[in-house]
Amino acid sequence: GESVGLHLPTLSVQEGDNSIINCAYSNSASDYFIWYKQESGKGPQFIIDIRSNMDKRQGQRVTVLLNKTVKHLSLQIAATQPGDSAVYFCAEPHPPWGGATNKLIFGTGTLLAVQP
Amino acid sequence: EPEVTQTPSHQVTQMGQEVILRCVPISNHLYFYWYRQILGQKVEFLVSFYNNEISEKSEIFDDQFSVERPDGSNFTLKIRSTKLEDSAMYFCASRRGSDYTFGSGTRLTVV
């Protein structure tokens, strides 16, 4: 069935440390994943995406890793800053891209708290 | 940068009243969505809209809900007779290709 979930609900890190947020998915046919950041009182904001033909994708201070063998992806944030404090969601479109719907199925979310 | 605009940002309504949540999607986007997020929970899909009709709706989107794109610009979500459990953040989103953009949401409080 469709299921995207997170291992850790809350992650507390010191400013300057690296953060790793994890996500598991259940559908082996899933071929595209997105990480969103949601600050308090705001809508989800796109951070980075990855297609299933890739294992790793890097952005500015963020890296997404995809392990299709164990159906797991992670978001790594380098040198975490107070402005990174937010809830982070992984999400995937359902059905995979190409349909008229492509609703997003969101994971539960991880609250990242950055301590100054 | 183009953005999805939602109004109002906050809406308080009495149980049983009708509410209309408004959204202005990004102008060249073709697919439109409403999502809901109950406080502390994950974002849930409500409905998708394409080519002036609903393409999919979730179990949450019952007969009390409706969507419209009346003028080619605005995209509205109407809740006919609100219930306490409709209290949530409602997010509009629009999409073109893989560019999937959310608005900042309307916080609906039903009292």
PDB file of C-alpha atoms in Angstrom:
ATOM      1  CA  GLY A   1       0.000   0.000   0.000  1.00  0.00           C
ATOM      2  CA  GLU A   2       1.013   3.627   0.030  1.00  0.00           C
ATOM      3  CA  SER A   3       3.017   4.564   3.077  1.00  0.00           C
ATOM      4  CA  VAL A   4       5.736   7.045   3.737  1.00  0.00           C
ATOM      5  CA  GLY A   5       6.887   7.364   7.321  1.00  0.00           C
ATOM      6  CA  LEU A   6       9.627   8.745   9.502  1.00  0.00           C
ATOM      7  CA  HIS A   7      11.758   7.041  12.117  1.00  0.00           C
ATOM      8  CA  LEU A   8      12.278   9.964  14.531  1.00  0.00           C
ATOM      9  CA  PRO A   9       9.631  12.488  15.475  1.00  0.00           C
ATOM     10  CA  THR A  10      12.063  14.976  17.077  1.00  0.00           C
ATOM     11  CA  LEU A  11      15.717  15.732  16.471  1.00  0.00           C
ATOM     12  CA  SER A  12      17.630  18.194  18.610  1.00  0.00           C
ATOM     13  CA  VAL A  13      21.057  19.332  17.405  1.00  0.00           C
ATOM     14  CA  GLN A  14      23.613  21.982  18.268  1.00  0.00           C
ATOM     15  CA  GLU A  15      24.170  24.825  15.868  1.00  0.00           C
ATOM     16  CA  GLY A  16      26.966  23.905  13.493  1.00  0.00           C
ATOM     17  CA  ASP A  17      26.422  20.167  13.758  1.00  0.00           C
ATOM     18  CA  ASN A  18      25.196  18.055  10.880  1.00  0.00           C
ATOM     19  CA  SER A  19      21.607  16.772  10.975  1.00  0.00           C
ATOM     20  CA  ILE A  20      20.250  13.574   9.512  1.00  0.00           C
ATOM     21  CA  ILE A  21      16.521  13.039   9.105  1.00  0.00           C
ATOM     22  CA  ASN A  22      15.309   9.632   8.005  1.00  0.00           C
ATOM     23  CA  CYS A  23      12.321   8.380   6.088  1.00  0.00           C
ATOM     24  CA  ALA A  24      11.092   4.923   5.120  1.00  0.00           C
ATOM     25  CA  TYR A  25       8.749   4.055   2.298  1.00  0.00           C
ATOM     26  CA  SER A  26       6.910   0.867   1.520  1.00  0.00           C
ATOM     27  CA  ASN A  27       6.174   0.909  -2.208  1.00  0.00           C
ATOM     28  CA  SER A  28       9.076  -0.558  -4.169  1.00  0.00           C
ATOM     29  CA  ALA A  29       7.629   1.039  -7.333  1.00  0.00           C
ATOM     30  CA  SER A  30       8.091   4.539  -5.905  1.00  0.00           C
ATOM     31  CA  ASP A  31      10.367   6.472  -8.210  1.00  0.00           C
ATOM     32  CA  TYR A  32      10.448  10.038  -6.974  1.00  0.00           C
ATOM     33  CA  PHE A  33      10.785  11.579  -3.532  1.00  0.00           C
ATOM     34  CA  ILE A  34      10.682  15.110  -2.221  1.00  0.00           C
ATOM     35  CA  TRP A  35      11.797  16.655   1.030  1.00  0.00           C
ATOM     36  CA  TYR A  36       9.786  19.577   2.351  1.00  0.00           C
ATOM     37  CA  LYS A  37      10.515  22.006   5.161  1.00  0.00           C
ATOM     38  CA  GLN A  38       7.610  23.450   7.097  1.00  0.00           C
ATOM     39  CA  GLU A  39       8.207  26.378   9.382  1.00  0.00           C
ATOM     40  CA  SER A  40       5.665  27.237  12.028  1.00  0.00           C
ATOM     41  CA  GLY A  41       2.493  28.676  10.513  1.00  0.00           C
ATOM     42  CA  LYS A  42       3.676  28.227   6.934  1.00  0.00           C
ATOM     43  CA  GLY A  43       3.109  25.795   4.105  1.00  0.00           C
ATOM     44  CA  PRO A  44       5.514  23.060   3.045  1.00  0.00           C
ATOM     45  CA  GLN A  45       8.503  24.453   1.188  1.00  0.00           C
ATOM     46  CA  PHE A  46      10.419  22.392  -1.355  1.00  0.00           C
ATOM     47  CA  ILE A  47      13.983  21.584  -0.310  1.00  0.00           C
ATOM     48  CA  ILE A  48      15.285  18.892  -2.614  1.00  0.00           C
ATOM     49  CA  ASP A  49      14.077  15.943  -4.645  1.00  0.00           C
ATOM     50  CA  ILE A  50      15.529  12.708  -5.936  1.00  0.00           C
ATOM     51  CA  ARG A  51      14.556  10.211  -8.577  1.00  0.00           C
ATOM     52  CA  SER A  52      14.961   6.480  -8.122  1.00  0.00           C
ATOM     53  CA  ASN A  53      17.696   6.278 -10.755  1.00  0.00           C
ATOM     54  CA  MET A  54      19.948   8.195  -8.349  1.00  0.00           C
ATOM     55  CA  ASP A  55      21.450   7.248  -4.980  1.00  0.00           C
ATOM     56  CA  LYS A  56      22.457  10.719  -3.934  1.00  0.00           C
ATOM     57  CA  ARG A  57      21.671  14.297  -4.768  1.00  0.00           C
ATOM     58  CA  GLN A  58      23.256  17.389  -3.325  1.00  0.00           C
ATOM     59  CA  GLY A  59      21.944  20.879  -2.922  1.00  0.00           C
ATOM     60  CA  GLN A  60      23.140  23.848  -0.953  1.00  0.00           C
ATOM     61  CA  ARG A  61      24.018  22.419   2.497  1.00  0.00           C
ATOM     62  CA  VAL A  62      21.554  19.565   1.935  1.00  0.00           C
ATOM     63  CA  THR A  63      22.056  16.071   0.606  1.00  0.00           C
ATOM     64  CA  VAL A  64      19.447  13.402   0.020  1.00  0.00           C
ATOM     65  CA  LEU A  65      20.456   9.756   0.005  1.00  0.00           C
ATOM     66  CA  LEU A  66      18.242   7.023  -1.392  1.00  0.00           C
ATOM     67  CA  ASN A  67      18.687   3.358  -0.578  1.00  0.00           C
ATOM     68  CA  LYS A  68      16.269   1.432  -2.738  1.00  0.00           C
ATOM     69  CA  THR A  69      17.332  -1.919  -1.329  1.00  0.00           C
ATOM     70  CA  VAL A  70      15.919  -1.117   2.100  1.00  0.00           C
ATOM     71  CA  LYS A  71      13.432   1.512   0.875  1.00  0.00           C
ATOM     72  CA  HIS A  72      14.955   4.282   2.915  1.00  0.00           C
ATOM     73  CA  LEU A  73      15.909   7.865   2.263  1.00  0.00           C
ATOM     74  CA  SER A  74      17.578  10.471   4.379  1.00  0.00           C
ATOM     75  CA  LEU A  75      18.046  14.212   4.382  1.00  0.00           C
ATOM     76  CA  GLN A  76      21.385  15.487   5.592  1.00  0.00           C
ATOM     77  CA  ILE A  77      21.785  19.124   6.553  1.00  0.00           C
ATOM     78  CA  ALA A  78      25.350  20.322   6.938  1.00  0.00           C
ATOM     79  CA  ALA A  79      26.336  22.927   9.517  1.00  0.00           C
ATOM     80  CA  THR A  80      22.810  23.228  10.872  1.00  0.00           C
ATOM     81  CA  GLN A  81      21.693  26.770  11.624  1.00  0.00           C
ATOM     82  CA  PRO A  82      18.886  28.105  13.853  1.00  0.00           C
ATOM     83  CA  GLY A  83      16.974  28.989  10.684  1.00  0.00           C
ATOM     84  CA  ASP A  84      16.839  25.285   9.872  1.00  0.00           C
ATOM     85  CA  SER A  85      14.518  24.690  12.829  1.00  0.00           C
ATOM     86  CA  ALA A  86      11.303  23.363  11.318  1.00  0.00           C
ATOM     87  CA  VAL A  87       9.363  20.186  10.643  1.00  0.00           C
ATOM     88  CA  TYR A  88      10.762  18.165   7.767  1.00  0.00           C
ATOM     89  CA  PHE A  89       8.597  15.849   5.704  1.00  0.00           C
ATOM     90  CA  CYS A  90       9.430  13.351   3.066  1.00  0.00           C
ATOM     91  CA  ALA A  91       6.784  12.944   0.422  1.00  0.00           C
ATOM     92  CA  GLU A  92       6.156  11.013  -2.741  1.00  0.00           C
ATOM     93  CA  PRO A  93       3.656  11.489  -5.544  1.00  0.00           C
ATOM     94  CA  HIS A  94       0.975   8.908  -5.977  1.00  0.00           C
ATOM     95  CA  PRO A  95       0.746   7.506  -8.518  1.00  0.00           C
ATOM     96  CA  PRO A  96       4.287   8.119  -9.731  1.00  0.00           C
ATOM     97  CA  TRP A  97       4.672  11.208 -11.939  1.00  0.00           C
ATOM     98  CA  GLY A  98       2.717  11.229 -15.134  1.00  0.00           C
ATOM     99  CA  GLY A  99      -0.869  11.058 -13.983  1.00  0.00           C
ATOM    100  CA  ALA A 100      -3.384  13.838 -13.708  1.00  0.00           C
ATOM    101  CA  THR A 101      -3.558  13.486  -9.960  1.00  0.00           C
ATOM    102  CA  ASN A 102      -0.084  13.064  -8.535  1.00  0.00           C
ATOM    103  CA  LYS A 103      -1.267  13.777  -5.036  1.00  0.00           C
ATOM    104  CA  LEU A 104       1.557  13.866  -2.542  1.00  0.00           C
ATOM    105  CA  ILE A 105       1.671  11.333   0.245  1.00  0.00           C
ATOM    106  CA  PHE A 106       3.480  12.843   3.202  1.00  0.00           C
ATOM    107  CA  GLY A 107       5.344  11.162   5.989  1.00  0.00           C
ATOM    108  CA  THR A 108       4.657  11.949   9.616  1.00  0.00           C
ATOM    109  CA  GLY A 109       7.326  14.622   9.897  1.00  0.00           C
ATOM    110  CA  THR A 110      10.405  15.204  12.053  1.00  0.00           C
ATOM    111  CA  LEU A 111      10.777  18.299  14.161  1.00  0.00           C
ATOM    112  CA  LEU A 112      14.328  19.609  13.928  1.00  0.00           C
ATOM    113  CA  ALA A 113      15.254  21.807  16.873  1.00  0.00           C
ATOM    114  CA  VAL A 114      18.558  23.640  16.543  1.00  0.00           C
ATOM    115  CA  GLN A 115      20.092  24.758  19.817  1.00  0.00           C
ATOM    116  CA  PRO A 116      22.268  27.904  19.587  1.00  0.00           C
TER     117      PRO A 116
ATOM    118  CA  GLU B   1       9.589  33.940  -7.434  1.00  0.00           C
ATOM    119  CA  PRO B   2       5.983  32.945  -8.253  1.00  0.00           C
ATOM    120  CA  GLU B   3       3.933  31.883  -5.272  1.00  0.00           C
ATOM    121  CA  VAL B   4       0.584  30.439  -4.354  1.00  0.00           C
ATOM    122  CA  THR B   5      -1.495  32.948  -2.400  1.00  0.00           C
ATOM    123  CA  GLN B   6      -4.167  31.963   0.101  1.00  0.00           C
ATOM    124  CA  THR B   7      -6.757  34.077   1.843  1.00  0.00           C
ATOM    125  CA  PRO B   8      -7.689  34.526   4.565  1.00  0.00           C
ATOM    126  CA  SER B   9      -4.736  33.467   6.693  1.00  0.00           C
ATOM    127  CA  HIS B  10      -7.052  32.831   9.628  1.00  0.00           C
ATOM    128  CA  GLN B  11     -10.774  32.089   9.695  1.00  0.00           C
ATOM    129  CA  VAL B  12     -12.916  31.496  12.751  1.00  0.00           C
ATOM    130  CA  THR B  13     -16.397  30.208  12.121  1.00  0.00           C
ATOM    131  CA  GLN B  14     -19.281  28.773  14.067  1.00  0.00           C
ATOM    132  CA  MET B  15     -20.173  25.135  13.706  1.00  0.00           C
ATOM    133  CA  GLY B  16     -22.705  24.658  10.925  1.00  0.00           C
ATOM    134  CA  GLN B  17     -21.653  27.750   9.004  1.00  0.00           C
ATOM    135  CA  GLU B  18     -20.320  27.724   5.462  1.00  0.00           C
ATOM    136  CA  VAL B  19     -16.753  28.822   4.761  1.00  0.00           C
ATOM    137  CA  ILE B  20     -14.942  29.528   1.533  1.00  0.00           C
ATOM    138  CA  LEU B  21     -11.165  29.329   1.447  1.00  0.00           C
ATOM    139  CA  ARG B  22      -9.521  31.094  -1.450  1.00  0.00           C
ATOM    140  CA  CYS B  23      -6.364  30.419  -3.390  1.00  0.00           C
ATOM    141  CA  VAL B  24      -4.616  32.028  -6.329  1.00  0.00           C
ATOM    142  CA  PRO B  25      -2.381  29.371  -7.892  1.00  0.00           C
ATOM    143  CA  ILE B  26       0.704  30.112  -9.959  1.00  0.00           C
ATOM    144  CA  SER B  27      -0.544  31.375 -13.281  1.00  0.00           C
ATOM    145  CA  ASN B  28       0.967  28.824 -15.666  1.00  0.00           C
ATOM    146  CA  HIS B  29       0.298  25.811 -13.461  1.00  0.00           C
ATOM    147  CA  LEU B  30      -2.203  23.240 -14.642  1.00  0.00           C
ATOM    148  CA  TYR B  31      -2.948  21.082 -11.597  1.00  0.00           C
ATOM    149  CA  PHE B  32      -4.485  22.335  -8.381  1.00  0.00           C
ATOM    150  CA  TYR B  33      -4.813  20.740  -4.985  1.00  0.00           C
ATOM    151  CA  TRP B  34      -6.169  21.199  -1.504  1.00  0.00           C
ATOM    152  CA  TYR B  35      -4.515  19.568   1.480  1.00  0.00           C
ATOM    153  CA  ARG B  36      -5.364  19.634   5.158  1.00  0.00           C
ATOM    154  CA  GLN B  37      -3.175  19.473   8.238  1.00  0.00           C
ATOM    155  CA  ILE B  38      -4.708  18.940  11.637  1.00  0.00           C
ATOM    156  CA  LEU B  39      -2.541  20.444  14.366  1.00  0.00           C
ATOM    157  CA  GLY B  40       0.516  18.285  15.023  1.00  0.00           C
ATOM    158  CA  GLN B  41      -0.291  15.807  12.296  1.00  0.00           C
ATOM    159  CA  LYS B  42       0.921  15.215   8.761  1.00  0.00           C
ATOM    160  CA  VAL B  43      -0.345  16.915   5.662  1.00  0.00           C
ATOM    161  CA  GLU B  44      -3.259  15.011   4.093  1.00  0.00           C
ATOM    162  CA  PHE B  45      -4.521  15.139   0.537  1.00  0.00           C
ATOM    163  CA  LEU B  46      -8.098  16.333   0.043  1.00  0.00           C
ATOM    164  CA  VAL B  47      -8.690  16.862  -3.653  1.00  0.00           C
ATOM    165  CA  SER B  48      -6.992  17.426  -6.989  1.00  0.00           C
ATOM    166  CA  PHE B  49      -8.386  19.505  -9.845  1.00  0.00           C
ATOM    167  CA  TYR B  50      -7.347  19.477 -13.473  1.00  0.00           C
ATOM    168  CA  ASN B  51      -8.975  20.689 -16.670  1.00  0.00           C
ATOM    169  CA  ASN B  52     -11.833  22.240 -14.699  1.00  0.00           C
ATOM    170  CA  GLU B  53     -12.866  19.104 -12.927  1.00  0.00           C
ATOM    171  CA  ILE B  54     -11.986  17.021  -9.905  1.00  0.00           C
ATOM    172  CA  SER B  55      -9.488  14.324 -10.848  1.00  0.00           C
ATOM    173  CA  GLU B  56      -9.298  12.648  -7.457  1.00  0.00           C
ATOM    174  CA  LYS B  57     -10.670  13.149  -3.970  1.00  0.00           C
ATOM    175  CA  SER B  58      -9.902  11.522  -0.666  1.00  0.00           C
ATOM    176  CA  GLU B  59     -12.296   9.971   1.838  1.00  0.00           C
ATOM    177  CA  ILE B  60     -12.136  13.216   3.809  1.00  0.00           C
ATOM    178  CA  PHE B  61     -13.600  15.139   0.882  1.00  0.00           C
ATOM    179  CA  ASP B  62     -17.237  14.254   1.456  1.00  0.00           C
ATOM    180  CA  ASP B  63     -20.418  15.975   0.248  1.00  0.00           C
ATOM    181  CA  GLN B  64     -19.785  18.907   2.569  1.00  0.00           C
ATOM    182  CA  PHE B  65     -16.746  19.908   0.515  1.00  0.00           C
ATOM    183  CA  SER B  66     -16.638  21.399  -2.951  1.00  0.00           C
ATOM    184  CA  VAL B  67     -14.054  23.120  -5.123  1.00  0.00           C
ATOM    185  CA  GLU B  68     -14.364  25.642  -7.897  1.00  0.00           C
ATOM    186  CA  ARG B  69     -12.170  27.554 -10.287  1.00  0.00           C
ATOM    187  CA  PRO B  70     -14.706  30.222 -11.202  1.00  0.00           C
ATOM    188  CA  ASP B  71     -12.643  32.672 -13.191  1.00  0.00           C
ATOM    189  CA  GLY B  72      -9.462  30.963 -14.389  1.00  0.00           C
ATOM    190  CA  SER B  73      -7.508  32.579 -11.578  1.00  0.00           C
ATOM    191  CA  ASN B  74      -9.000  31.760  -8.200  1.00  0.00           C
ATOM    192  CA  PHE B  75      -9.355  28.241  -6.833  1.00  0.00           C
ATOM    193  CA  THR B  76     -11.740  27.886  -3.905  1.00  0.00           C
ATOM    194  CA  LEU B  77     -12.569  25.264  -1.309  1.00  0.00           C
ATOM    195  CA  LYS B  78     -16.037  25.457   0.200  1.00  0.00           C
ATOM    196  CA  ILE B  79     -17.121  23.658   3.326  1.00  0.00           C
ATOM    197  CA  ARG B  80     -20.895  23.760   3.391  1.00  0.00           C
ATOM    198  CA  SER B  81     -21.639  23.090   7.047  1.00  0.00           C
ATOM    199  CA  THR B  82     -18.527  23.142   9.181  1.00  0.00           C
ATOM    200  CA  LYS B  83     -17.913  20.687  11.990  1.00  0.00           C
ATOM    201  CA  LEU B  84     -15.554  20.999  14.936  1.00  0.00           C
ATOM    202  CA  GLU B  85     -13.287  18.373  13.373  1.00  0.00           C
ATOM    203  CA  ASP B  86     -12.825  20.553  10.282  1.00  0.00           C
ATOM    204  CA  SER B  87     -10.525  22.755  12.355  1.00  0.00           C
ATOM    205  CA  ALA B  88      -7.147  22.528  10.645  1.00  0.00           C
ATOM    206  CA  MET B  89      -4.679  24.276   8.372  1.00  0.00           C
ATOM    207  CA  TYR B  90      -5.798  24.096   4.767  1.00  0.00           C
ATOM    208  CA  PHE B  91      -3.120  24.329   2.105  1.00  0.00           C
ATOM    209  CA  CYS B  92      -3.636  25.030  -1.546  1.00  0.00           C
ATOM    210  CA  ALA B  93      -1.009  23.812  -3.993  1.00  0.00           C
ATOM    211  CA  SER B  94      -0.478  24.089  -7.708  1.00  0.00           C
ATOM    212  CA  ARG B  95       1.747  22.100 -10.020  1.00  0.00           C
ATOM    213  CA  ARG B  96       3.322  22.188 -13.437  1.00  0.00           C
ATOM    214  CA  GLY B  97       5.497  19.196 -14.152  1.00  0.00           C
ATOM    215  CA  SER B  98       7.510  18.508 -11.035  1.00  0.00           C
ATOM    216  CA  ASP B  99       7.196  22.099  -9.783  1.00  0.00           C
ATOM    217  CA  TYR B 100       4.779  21.544  -6.882  1.00  0.00           C
ATOM    218  CA  THR B 101       4.242  24.722  -4.830  1.00  0.00           C
ATOM    219  CA  PHE B 102       2.217  25.187  -1.656  1.00  0.00           C
ATOM    220  CA  GLY B 103       0.591  28.286  -0.284  1.00  0.00           C
ATOM    221  CA  SER B 104       1.053  29.446   3.293  1.00  0.00           C
ATOM    222  CA  GLY B 105      -2.292  28.065   4.336  1.00  0.00           C
ATOM    223  CA  THR B 106      -5.530  29.159   5.975  1.00  0.00           C
ATOM    224  CA  ARG B 107      -5.956  28.282   9.618  1.00  0.00           C
ATOM    225  CA  LEU B 108      -9.622  27.350  10.058  1.00  0.00           C
ATOM    226  CA  THR B 109     -11.008  27.241  13.565  1.00  0.00           C
ATOM    227  CA  VAL B 110     -14.540  25.951  14.043  1.00  0.00           C
ATOM    228  CA  VAL B 111     -16.108  26.885  17.376  1.00  0.00           C
TER     229      VAL B 111
END
